[in-house]
PDB file of C-alpha atoms in Angstrom:
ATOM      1  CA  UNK A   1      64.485 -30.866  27.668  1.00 41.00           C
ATOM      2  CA  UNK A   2      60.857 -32.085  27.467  1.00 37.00           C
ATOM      3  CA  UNK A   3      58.403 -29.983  25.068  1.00 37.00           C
ATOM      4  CA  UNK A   4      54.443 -30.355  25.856  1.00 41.00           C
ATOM      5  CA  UNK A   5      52.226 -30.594  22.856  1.00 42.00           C
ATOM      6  CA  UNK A   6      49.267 -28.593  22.574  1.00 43.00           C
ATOM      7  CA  UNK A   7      46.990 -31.715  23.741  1.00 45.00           C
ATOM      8  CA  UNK A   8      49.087 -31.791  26.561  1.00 49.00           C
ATOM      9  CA  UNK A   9      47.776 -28.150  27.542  1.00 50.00           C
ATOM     10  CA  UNK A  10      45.019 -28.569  30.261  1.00 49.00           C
ATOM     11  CA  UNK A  11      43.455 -25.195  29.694  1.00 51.00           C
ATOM     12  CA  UNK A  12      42.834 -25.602  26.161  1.00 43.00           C
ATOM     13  CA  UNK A  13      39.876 -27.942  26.326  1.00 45.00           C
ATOM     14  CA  UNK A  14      38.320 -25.226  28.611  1.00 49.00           C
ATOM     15  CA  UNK A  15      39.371 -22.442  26.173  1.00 42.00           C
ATOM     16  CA  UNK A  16      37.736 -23.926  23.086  1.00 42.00           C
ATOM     17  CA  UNK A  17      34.312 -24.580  25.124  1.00 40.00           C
ATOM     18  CA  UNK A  18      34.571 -20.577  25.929  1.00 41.00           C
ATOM     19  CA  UNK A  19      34.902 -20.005  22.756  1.00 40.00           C
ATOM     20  CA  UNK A  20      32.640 -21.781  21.311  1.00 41.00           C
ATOM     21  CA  UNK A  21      30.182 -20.667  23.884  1.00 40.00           C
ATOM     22  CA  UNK A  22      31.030 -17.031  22.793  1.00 40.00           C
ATOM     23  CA  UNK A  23      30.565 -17.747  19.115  1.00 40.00           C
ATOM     24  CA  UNK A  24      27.099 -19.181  19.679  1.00 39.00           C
ATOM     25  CA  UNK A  25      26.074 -16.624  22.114  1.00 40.00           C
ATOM     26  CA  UNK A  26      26.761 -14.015  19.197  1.00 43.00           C
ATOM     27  CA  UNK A  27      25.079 -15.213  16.285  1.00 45.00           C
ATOM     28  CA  UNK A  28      21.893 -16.567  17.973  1.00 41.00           C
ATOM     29  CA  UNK A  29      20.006 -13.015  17.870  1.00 44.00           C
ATOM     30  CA  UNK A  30      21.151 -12.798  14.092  1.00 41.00           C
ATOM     31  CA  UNK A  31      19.837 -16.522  13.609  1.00 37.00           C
ATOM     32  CA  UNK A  32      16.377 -15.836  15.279  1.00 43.00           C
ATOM     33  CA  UNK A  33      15.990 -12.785  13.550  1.00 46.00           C
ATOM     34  CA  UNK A  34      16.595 -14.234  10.127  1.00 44.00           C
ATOM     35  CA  UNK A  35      14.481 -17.125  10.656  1.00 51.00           C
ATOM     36  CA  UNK A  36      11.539 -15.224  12.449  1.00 78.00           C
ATOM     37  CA  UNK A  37       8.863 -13.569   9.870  1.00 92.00           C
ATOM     38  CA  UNK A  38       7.996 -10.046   9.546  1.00 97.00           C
ATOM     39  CA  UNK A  39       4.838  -8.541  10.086  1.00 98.00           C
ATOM     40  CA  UNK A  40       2.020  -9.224   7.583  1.00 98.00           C
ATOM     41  CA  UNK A  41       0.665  -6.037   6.165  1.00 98.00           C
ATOM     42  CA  UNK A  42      -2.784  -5.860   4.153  1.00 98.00           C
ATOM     43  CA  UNK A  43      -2.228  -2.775   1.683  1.00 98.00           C
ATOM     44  CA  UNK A  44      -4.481  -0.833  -0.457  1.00 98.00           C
ATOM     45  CA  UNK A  45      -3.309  -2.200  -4.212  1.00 97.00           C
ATOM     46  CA  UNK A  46      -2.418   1.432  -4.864  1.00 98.00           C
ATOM     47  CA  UNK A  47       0.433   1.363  -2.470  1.00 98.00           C
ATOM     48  CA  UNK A  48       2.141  -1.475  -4.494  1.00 97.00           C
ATOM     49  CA  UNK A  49       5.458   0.407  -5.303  1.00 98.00           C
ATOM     50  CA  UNK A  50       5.978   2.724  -2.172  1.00 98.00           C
ATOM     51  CA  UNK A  51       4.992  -0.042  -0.121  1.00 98.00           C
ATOM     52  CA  UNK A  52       7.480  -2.703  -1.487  1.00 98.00           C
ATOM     53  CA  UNK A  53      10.101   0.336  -1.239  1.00 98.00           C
ATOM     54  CA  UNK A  54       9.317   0.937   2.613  1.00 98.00           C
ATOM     55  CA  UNK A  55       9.161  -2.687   3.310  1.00 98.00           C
ATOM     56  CA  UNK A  56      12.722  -2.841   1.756  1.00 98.00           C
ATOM     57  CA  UNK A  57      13.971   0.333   3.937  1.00 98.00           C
ATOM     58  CA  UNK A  58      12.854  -1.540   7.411  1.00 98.00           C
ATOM     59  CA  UNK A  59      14.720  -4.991   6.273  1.00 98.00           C
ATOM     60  CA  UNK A  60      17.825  -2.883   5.390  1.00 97.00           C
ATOM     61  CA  UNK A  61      18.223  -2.161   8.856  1.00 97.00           C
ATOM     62  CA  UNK A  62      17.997  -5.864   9.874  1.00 97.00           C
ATOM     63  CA  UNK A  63      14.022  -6.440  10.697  1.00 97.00           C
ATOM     64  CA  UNK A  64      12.712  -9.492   9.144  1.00 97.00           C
ATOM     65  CA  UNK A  65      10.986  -8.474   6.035  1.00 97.00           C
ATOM     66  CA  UNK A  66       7.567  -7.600   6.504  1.00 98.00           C
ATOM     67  CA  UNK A  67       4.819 -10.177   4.177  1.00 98.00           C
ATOM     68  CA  UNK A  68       2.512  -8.233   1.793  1.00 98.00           C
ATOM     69  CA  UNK A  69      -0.769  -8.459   0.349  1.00 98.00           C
ATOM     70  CA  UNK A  70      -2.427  -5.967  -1.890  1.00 98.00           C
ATOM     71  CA  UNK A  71      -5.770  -5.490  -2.481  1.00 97.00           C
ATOM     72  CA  UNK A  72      -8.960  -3.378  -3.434  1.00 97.00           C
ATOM     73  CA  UNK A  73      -9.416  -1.846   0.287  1.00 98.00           C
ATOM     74  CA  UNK A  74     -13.406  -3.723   0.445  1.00 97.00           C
ATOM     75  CA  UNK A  75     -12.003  -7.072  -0.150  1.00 97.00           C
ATOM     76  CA  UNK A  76      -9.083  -6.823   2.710  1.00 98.00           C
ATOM     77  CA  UNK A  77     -11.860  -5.022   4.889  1.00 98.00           C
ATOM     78  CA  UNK A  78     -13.705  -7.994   4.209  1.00 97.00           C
ATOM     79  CA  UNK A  79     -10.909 -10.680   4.500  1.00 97.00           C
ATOM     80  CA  UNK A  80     -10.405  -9.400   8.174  1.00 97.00           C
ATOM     81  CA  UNK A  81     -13.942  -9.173   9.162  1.00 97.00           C
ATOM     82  CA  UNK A  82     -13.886 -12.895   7.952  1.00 97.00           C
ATOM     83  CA  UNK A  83     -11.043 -13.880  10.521  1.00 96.00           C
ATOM     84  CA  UNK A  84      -7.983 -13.470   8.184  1.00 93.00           C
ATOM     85  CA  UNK A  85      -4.748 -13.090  10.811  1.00 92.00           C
ATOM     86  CA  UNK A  86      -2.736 -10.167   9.577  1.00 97.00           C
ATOM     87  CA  UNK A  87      -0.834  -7.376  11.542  1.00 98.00           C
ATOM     88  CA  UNK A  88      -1.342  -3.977   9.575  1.00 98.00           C
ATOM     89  CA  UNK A  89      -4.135  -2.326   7.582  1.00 98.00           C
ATOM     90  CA  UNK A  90      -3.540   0.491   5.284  1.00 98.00           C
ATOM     91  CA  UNK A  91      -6.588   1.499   3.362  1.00 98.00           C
ATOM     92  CA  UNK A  92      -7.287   3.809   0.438  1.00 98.00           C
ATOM     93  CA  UNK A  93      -9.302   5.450   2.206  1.00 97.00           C
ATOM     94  CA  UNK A  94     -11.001   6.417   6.084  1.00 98.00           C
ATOM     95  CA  UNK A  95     -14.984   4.324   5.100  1.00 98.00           C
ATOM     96  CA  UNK A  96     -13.250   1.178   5.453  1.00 98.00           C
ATOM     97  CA  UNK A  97     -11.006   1.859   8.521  1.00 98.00           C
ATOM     98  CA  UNK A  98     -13.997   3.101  10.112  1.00 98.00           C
ATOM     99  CA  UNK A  99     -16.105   0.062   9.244  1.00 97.00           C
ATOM    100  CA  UNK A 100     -13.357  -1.903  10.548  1.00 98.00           C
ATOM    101  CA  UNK A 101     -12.887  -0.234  13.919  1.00 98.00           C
ATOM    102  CA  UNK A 102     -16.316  -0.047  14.558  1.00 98.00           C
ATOM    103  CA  UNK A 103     -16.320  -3.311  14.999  1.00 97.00           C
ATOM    104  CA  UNK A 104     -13.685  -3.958  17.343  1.00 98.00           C
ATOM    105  CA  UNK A 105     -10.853  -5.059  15.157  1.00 98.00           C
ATOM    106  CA  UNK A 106      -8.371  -2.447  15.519  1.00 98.00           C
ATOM    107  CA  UNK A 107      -5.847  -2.279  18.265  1.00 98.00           C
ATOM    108  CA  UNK A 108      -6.808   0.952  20.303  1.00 97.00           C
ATOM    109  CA  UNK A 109      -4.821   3.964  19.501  1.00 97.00           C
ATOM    110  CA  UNK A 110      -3.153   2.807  16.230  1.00 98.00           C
ATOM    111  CA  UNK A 111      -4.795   4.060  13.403  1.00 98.00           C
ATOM    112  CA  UNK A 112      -2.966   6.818  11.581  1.00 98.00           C
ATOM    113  CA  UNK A 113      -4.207   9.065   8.811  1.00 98.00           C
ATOM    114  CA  UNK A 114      -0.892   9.383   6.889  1.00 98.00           C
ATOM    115  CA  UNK A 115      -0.893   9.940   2.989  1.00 98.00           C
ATOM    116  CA  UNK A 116      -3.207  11.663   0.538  1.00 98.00           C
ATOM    117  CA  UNK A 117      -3.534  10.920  -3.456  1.00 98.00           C
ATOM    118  CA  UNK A 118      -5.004  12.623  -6.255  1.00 98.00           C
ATOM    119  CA  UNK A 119      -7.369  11.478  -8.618  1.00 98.00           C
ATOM    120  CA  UNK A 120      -6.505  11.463 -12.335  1.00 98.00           C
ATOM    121  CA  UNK A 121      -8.261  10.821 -16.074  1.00 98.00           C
ATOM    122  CA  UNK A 122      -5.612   8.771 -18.003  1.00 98.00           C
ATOM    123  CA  UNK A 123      -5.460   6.917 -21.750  1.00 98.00           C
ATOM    124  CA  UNK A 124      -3.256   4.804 -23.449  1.00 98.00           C
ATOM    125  CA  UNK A 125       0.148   6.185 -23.996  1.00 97.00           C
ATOM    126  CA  UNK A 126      -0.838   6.731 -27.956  1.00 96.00           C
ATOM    127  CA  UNK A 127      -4.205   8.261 -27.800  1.00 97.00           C
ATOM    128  CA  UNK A 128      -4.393  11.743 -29.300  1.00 95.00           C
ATOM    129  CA  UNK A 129      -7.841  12.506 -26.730  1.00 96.00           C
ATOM    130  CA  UNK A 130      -8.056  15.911 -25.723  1.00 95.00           C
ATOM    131  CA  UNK A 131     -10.382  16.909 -22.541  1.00 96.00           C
ATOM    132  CA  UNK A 132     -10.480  19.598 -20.053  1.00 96.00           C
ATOM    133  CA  UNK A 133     -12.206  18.518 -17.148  1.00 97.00           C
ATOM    134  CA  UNK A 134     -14.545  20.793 -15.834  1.00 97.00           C
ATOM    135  CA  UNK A 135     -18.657  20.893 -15.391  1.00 97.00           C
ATOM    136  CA  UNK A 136     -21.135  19.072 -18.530  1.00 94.00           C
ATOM    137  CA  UNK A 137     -17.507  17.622 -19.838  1.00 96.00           C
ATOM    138  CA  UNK A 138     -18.121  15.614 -22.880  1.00 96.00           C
ATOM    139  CA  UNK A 139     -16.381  12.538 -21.418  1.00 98.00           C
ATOM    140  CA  UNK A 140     -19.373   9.969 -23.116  1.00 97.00           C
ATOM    141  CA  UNK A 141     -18.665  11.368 -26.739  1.00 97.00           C
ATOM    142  CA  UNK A 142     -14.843  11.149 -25.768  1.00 97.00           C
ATOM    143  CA  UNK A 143     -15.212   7.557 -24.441  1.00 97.00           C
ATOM    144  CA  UNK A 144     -16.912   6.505 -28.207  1.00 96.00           C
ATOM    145  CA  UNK A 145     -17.954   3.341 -28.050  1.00 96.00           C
ATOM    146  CA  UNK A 146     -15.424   2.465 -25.531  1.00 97.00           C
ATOM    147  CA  UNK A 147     -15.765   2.082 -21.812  1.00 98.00           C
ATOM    148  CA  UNK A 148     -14.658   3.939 -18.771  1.00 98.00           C
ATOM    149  CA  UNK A 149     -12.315   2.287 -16.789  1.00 98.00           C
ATOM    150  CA  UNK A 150     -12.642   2.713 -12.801  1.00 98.00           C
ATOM    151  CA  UNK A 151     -12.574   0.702  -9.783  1.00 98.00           C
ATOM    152  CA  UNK A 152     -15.425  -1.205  -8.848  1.00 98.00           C
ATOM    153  CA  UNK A 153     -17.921   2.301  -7.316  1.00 97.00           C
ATOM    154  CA  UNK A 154     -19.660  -0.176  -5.176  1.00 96.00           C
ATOM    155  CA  UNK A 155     -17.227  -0.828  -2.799  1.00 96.00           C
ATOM    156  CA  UNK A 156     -13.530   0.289  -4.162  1.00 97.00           C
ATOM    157  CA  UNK A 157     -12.376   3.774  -2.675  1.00 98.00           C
ATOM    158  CA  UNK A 158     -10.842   4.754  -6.082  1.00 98.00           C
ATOM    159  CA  UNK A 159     -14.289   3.955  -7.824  1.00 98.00           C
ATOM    160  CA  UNK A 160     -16.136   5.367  -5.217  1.00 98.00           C
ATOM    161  CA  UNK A 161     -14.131   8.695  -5.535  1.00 98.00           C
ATOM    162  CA  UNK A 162     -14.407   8.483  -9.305  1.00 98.00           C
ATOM    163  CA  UNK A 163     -18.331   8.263  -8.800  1.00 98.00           C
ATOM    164  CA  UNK A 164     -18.453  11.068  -6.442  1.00 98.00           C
ATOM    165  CA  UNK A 165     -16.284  13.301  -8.798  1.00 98.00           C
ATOM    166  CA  UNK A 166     -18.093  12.546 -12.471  1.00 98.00           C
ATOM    167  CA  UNK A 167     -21.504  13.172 -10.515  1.00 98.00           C
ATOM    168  CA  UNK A 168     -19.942  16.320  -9.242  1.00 98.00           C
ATOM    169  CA  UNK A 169     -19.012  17.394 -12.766  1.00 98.00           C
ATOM    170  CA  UNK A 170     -22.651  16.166 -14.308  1.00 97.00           C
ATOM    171  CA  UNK A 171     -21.140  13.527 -16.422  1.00 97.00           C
ATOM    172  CA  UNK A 172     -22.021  10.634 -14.190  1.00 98.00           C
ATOM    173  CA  UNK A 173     -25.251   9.725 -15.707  1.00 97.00           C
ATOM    174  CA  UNK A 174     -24.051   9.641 -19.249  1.00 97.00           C
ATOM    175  CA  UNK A 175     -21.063   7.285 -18.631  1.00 98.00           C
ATOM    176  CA  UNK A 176     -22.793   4.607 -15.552  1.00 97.00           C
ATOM    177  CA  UNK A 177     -23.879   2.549 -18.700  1.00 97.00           C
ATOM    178  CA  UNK A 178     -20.587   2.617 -20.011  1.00 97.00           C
ATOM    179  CA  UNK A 179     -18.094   1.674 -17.543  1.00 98.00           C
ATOM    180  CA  UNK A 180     -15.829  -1.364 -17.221  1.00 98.00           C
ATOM    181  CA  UNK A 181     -15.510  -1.588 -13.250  1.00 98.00           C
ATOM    182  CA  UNK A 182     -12.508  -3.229 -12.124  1.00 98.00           C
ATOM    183  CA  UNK A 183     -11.996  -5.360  -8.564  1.00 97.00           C
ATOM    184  CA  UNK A 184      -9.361  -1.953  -7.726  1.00 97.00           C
ATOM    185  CA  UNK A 185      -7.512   0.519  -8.748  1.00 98.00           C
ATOM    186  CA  UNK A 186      -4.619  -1.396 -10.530  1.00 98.00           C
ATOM    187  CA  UNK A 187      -7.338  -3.603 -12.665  1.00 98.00           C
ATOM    188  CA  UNK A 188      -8.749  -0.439 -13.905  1.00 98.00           C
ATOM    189  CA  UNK A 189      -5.235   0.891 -14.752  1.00 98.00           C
ATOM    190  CA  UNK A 190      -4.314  -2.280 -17.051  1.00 98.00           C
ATOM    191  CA  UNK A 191      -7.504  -2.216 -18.527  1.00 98.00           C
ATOM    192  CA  UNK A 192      -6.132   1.373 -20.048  1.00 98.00           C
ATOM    193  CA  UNK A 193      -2.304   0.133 -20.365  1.00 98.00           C
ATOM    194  CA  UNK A 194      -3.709  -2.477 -22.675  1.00 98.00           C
ATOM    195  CA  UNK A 195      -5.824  -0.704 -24.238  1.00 97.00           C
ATOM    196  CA  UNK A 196      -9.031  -2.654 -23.398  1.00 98.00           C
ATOM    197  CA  UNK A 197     -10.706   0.874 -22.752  1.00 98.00           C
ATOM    198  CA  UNK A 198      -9.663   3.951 -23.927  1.00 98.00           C
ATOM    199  CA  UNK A 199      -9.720   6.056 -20.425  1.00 98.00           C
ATOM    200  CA  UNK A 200      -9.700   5.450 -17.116  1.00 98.00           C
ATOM    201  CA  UNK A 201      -9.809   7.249 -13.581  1.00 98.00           C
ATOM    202  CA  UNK A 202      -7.244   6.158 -10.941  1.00 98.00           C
ATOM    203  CA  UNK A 203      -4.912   7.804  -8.471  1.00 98.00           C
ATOM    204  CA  UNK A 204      -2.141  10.149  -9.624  1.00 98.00           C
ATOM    205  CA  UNK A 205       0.275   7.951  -8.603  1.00 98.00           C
ATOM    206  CA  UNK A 206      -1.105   4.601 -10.314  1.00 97.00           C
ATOM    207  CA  UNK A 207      -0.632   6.977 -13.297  1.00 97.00           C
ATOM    208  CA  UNK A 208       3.177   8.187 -12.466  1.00 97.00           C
ATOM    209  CA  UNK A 209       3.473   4.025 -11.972  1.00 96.00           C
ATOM    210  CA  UNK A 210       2.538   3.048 -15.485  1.00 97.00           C
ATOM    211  CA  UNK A 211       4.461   4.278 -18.206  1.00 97.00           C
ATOM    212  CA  UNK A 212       1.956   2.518 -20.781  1.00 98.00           C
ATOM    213  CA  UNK A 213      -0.193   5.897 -19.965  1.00 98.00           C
ATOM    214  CA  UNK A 214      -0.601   9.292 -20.379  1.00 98.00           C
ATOM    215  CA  UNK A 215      -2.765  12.008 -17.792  1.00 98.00           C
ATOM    216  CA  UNK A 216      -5.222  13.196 -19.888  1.00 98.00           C
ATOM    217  CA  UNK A 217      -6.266  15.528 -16.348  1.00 97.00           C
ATOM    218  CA  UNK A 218      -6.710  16.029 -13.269  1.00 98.00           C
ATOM    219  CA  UNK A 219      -9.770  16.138 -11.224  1.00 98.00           C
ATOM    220  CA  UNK A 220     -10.300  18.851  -8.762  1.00 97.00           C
ATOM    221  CA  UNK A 221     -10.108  17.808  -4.882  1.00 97.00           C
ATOM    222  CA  UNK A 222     -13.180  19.398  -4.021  1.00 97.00           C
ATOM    223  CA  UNK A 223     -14.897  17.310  -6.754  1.00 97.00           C
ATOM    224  CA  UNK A 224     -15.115  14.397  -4.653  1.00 98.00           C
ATOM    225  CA  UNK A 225     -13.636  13.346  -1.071  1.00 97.00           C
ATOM    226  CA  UNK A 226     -10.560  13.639   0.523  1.00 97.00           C
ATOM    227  CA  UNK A 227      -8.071  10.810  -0.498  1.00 98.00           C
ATOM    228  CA  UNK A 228      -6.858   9.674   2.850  1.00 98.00           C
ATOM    229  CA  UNK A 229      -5.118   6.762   4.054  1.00 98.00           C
ATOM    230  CA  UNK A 230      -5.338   5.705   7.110  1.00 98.00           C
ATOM    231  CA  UNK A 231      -2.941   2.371   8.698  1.00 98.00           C
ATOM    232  CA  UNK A 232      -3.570   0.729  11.988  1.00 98.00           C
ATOM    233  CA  UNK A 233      -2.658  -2.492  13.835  1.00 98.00           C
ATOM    234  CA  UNK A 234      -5.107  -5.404  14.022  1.00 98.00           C
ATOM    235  CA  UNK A 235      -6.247  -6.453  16.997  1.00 97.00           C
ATOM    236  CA  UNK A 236      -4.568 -10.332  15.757  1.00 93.00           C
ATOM    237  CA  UNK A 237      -1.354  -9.234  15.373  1.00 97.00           C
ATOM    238  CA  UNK A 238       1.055 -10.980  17.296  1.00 94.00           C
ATOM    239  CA  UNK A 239       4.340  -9.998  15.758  1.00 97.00           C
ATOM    240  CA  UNK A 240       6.660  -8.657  17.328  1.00 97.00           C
ATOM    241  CA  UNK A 241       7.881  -6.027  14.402  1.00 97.00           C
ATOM    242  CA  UNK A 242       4.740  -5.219  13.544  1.00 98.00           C
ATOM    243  CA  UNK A 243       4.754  -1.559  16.052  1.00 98.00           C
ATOM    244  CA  UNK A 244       8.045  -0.874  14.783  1.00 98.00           C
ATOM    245  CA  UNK A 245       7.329  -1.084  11.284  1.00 98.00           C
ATOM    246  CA  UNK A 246       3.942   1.361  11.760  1.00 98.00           C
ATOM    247  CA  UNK A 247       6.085   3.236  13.539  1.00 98.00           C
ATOM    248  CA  UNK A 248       8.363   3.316  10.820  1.00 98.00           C
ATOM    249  CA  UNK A 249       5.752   4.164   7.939  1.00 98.00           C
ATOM    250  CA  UNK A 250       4.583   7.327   9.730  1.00 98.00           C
ATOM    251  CA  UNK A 251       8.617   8.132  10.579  1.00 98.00           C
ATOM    252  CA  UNK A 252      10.149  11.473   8.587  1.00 98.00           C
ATOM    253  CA  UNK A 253      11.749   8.540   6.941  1.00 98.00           C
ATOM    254  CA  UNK A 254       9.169   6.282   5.619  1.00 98.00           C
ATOM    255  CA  UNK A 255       7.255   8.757   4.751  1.00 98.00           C
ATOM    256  CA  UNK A 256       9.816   9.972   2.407  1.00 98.00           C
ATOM    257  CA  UNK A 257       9.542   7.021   0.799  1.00 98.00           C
ATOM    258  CA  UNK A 258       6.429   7.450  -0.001  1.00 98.00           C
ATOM    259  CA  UNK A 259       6.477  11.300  -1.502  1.00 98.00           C
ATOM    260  CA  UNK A 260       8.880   9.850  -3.754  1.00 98.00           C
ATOM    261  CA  UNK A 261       6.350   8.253  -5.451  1.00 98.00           C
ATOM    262  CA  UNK A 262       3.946  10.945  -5.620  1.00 98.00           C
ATOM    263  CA  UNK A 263       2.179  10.481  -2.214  1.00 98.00           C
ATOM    264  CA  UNK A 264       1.079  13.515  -0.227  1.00 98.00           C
ATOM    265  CA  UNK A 265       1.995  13.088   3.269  1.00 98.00           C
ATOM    266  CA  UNK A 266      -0.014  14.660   7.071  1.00 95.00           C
TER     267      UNK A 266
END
């Protein structure tokens, strides 16, 4: 009796090239998807930890994780006006967006107005300062020979807020010559979580972020404008995720994420 090896076996060269075929055929969409980039997203620096959260919740359902860059809203209005390439904008608030789509660099029909903040009054976790926030507040006598901590009002929405508040209240005037303006909102915050000023006025939720401070109050919404933030695709993007992942901030899902860190949500 004569037994035939496995070399012997015509079909199996044409078996293994199947195979191997097959094998290749399956993992190629995994390999371009890990090795493709995901969509670069210029973020309002007060976004910092619901953003990094959301980002995490697209890659967890196998996207390519999307690049992130946070910033006082000015400075990434002006970084796109100035040709940077980037996919997403999501500013702290609607002056910027506007600025920005008024001059042609917004893919039509993708902005979004999507969260809302609150604007707070905060010191170092240790100070013993005591104000109610209301009209004629004695914020100056509080602030000693300290300085008030804010984002830069020039330009910053959270400074510009702050500005529009404090003048609202009639304590504006007695505090311009003693502020310490920051280039956004999260500058301002460490200048108070180190103590370099004594208070500060930043969102609620750059407040809930820092556990190096304490709310000393909150200001009023109709003391200054409504905190909105609006995100819309570039007209340079050229990423294929990038739709999905707007898509996926303004879902029931993403925007989840964000109440969980103390984000209104429209």
């Amino acid at each position: 009796m004569v037994y035939s090896s496995a070399g012997d076996d015509p079909e199996l060269p044409r078996i293994f090239t199947l195979v191997f075929s097959l094998v290749v055929l399956l993992s190629a969409p995994a390999a371009s998807a890990a090795s493709r980039s995901g969509p670069l997203v210029l973020a309002a620096a007060s976004l910092q930890e619901a953003m990094d959260a959301a980002a995490e919740g697209w890659a967890g359902k196998g996207h390519p994780h999307p690049r992130i860059s946070y910033a006082g809203s000015s400075a990434l209005a002006r970084q796109i006006e100035a040709g940077a390439r980037a996919d997403l904008f999501v500013s702290a608030d609607e002056a910027w967006m506007d600025e920005i789509e008024r001059k042609g660099l917004l893919r039509p029909r993708t902005r979004v107005s999507f969260l809302r903040n609150t604007l707070v009054l905060v010191a170092p976790r240790d100070s013993t300062v005591k104000l109610a926030i209301r009209p004629g507040f004695a914020l100056a006598r509080a602030l000693g020979n300290g300085r008030l901590a804010i984002a830069d009002p020039r330009g910053v929405p959270a400074g510009i807020y702050a500005r529009q508040a404090l003048t609202r209240l009639g304590a504006w005037e007695s505090v311009s010559d003693k502020l310490a303006p920051a280039e956004n909102v999260r500058a301002a915050l460490a200048l108070v979580s180190r103590r370099a000023a004594p208070l500060g006025v930043v969102y609620g939720t750059d407040a809930r972020a820092e556990r190096k401070v304490r709310v000393v109050g909150a200001f009023l919404p109709a003391y200054h404008d409504p905190i909105s933030y609006p995100v819309a695709t570039l007209k340079t993007s050229s990423n294929p995720d990038t739709e999905g992942f707007r898509r996926y901030l303004l879902s029931r899902e993403g925007k989840a994420i964000f109440q969980r860190f103390g984000f209104g949500t429209k």
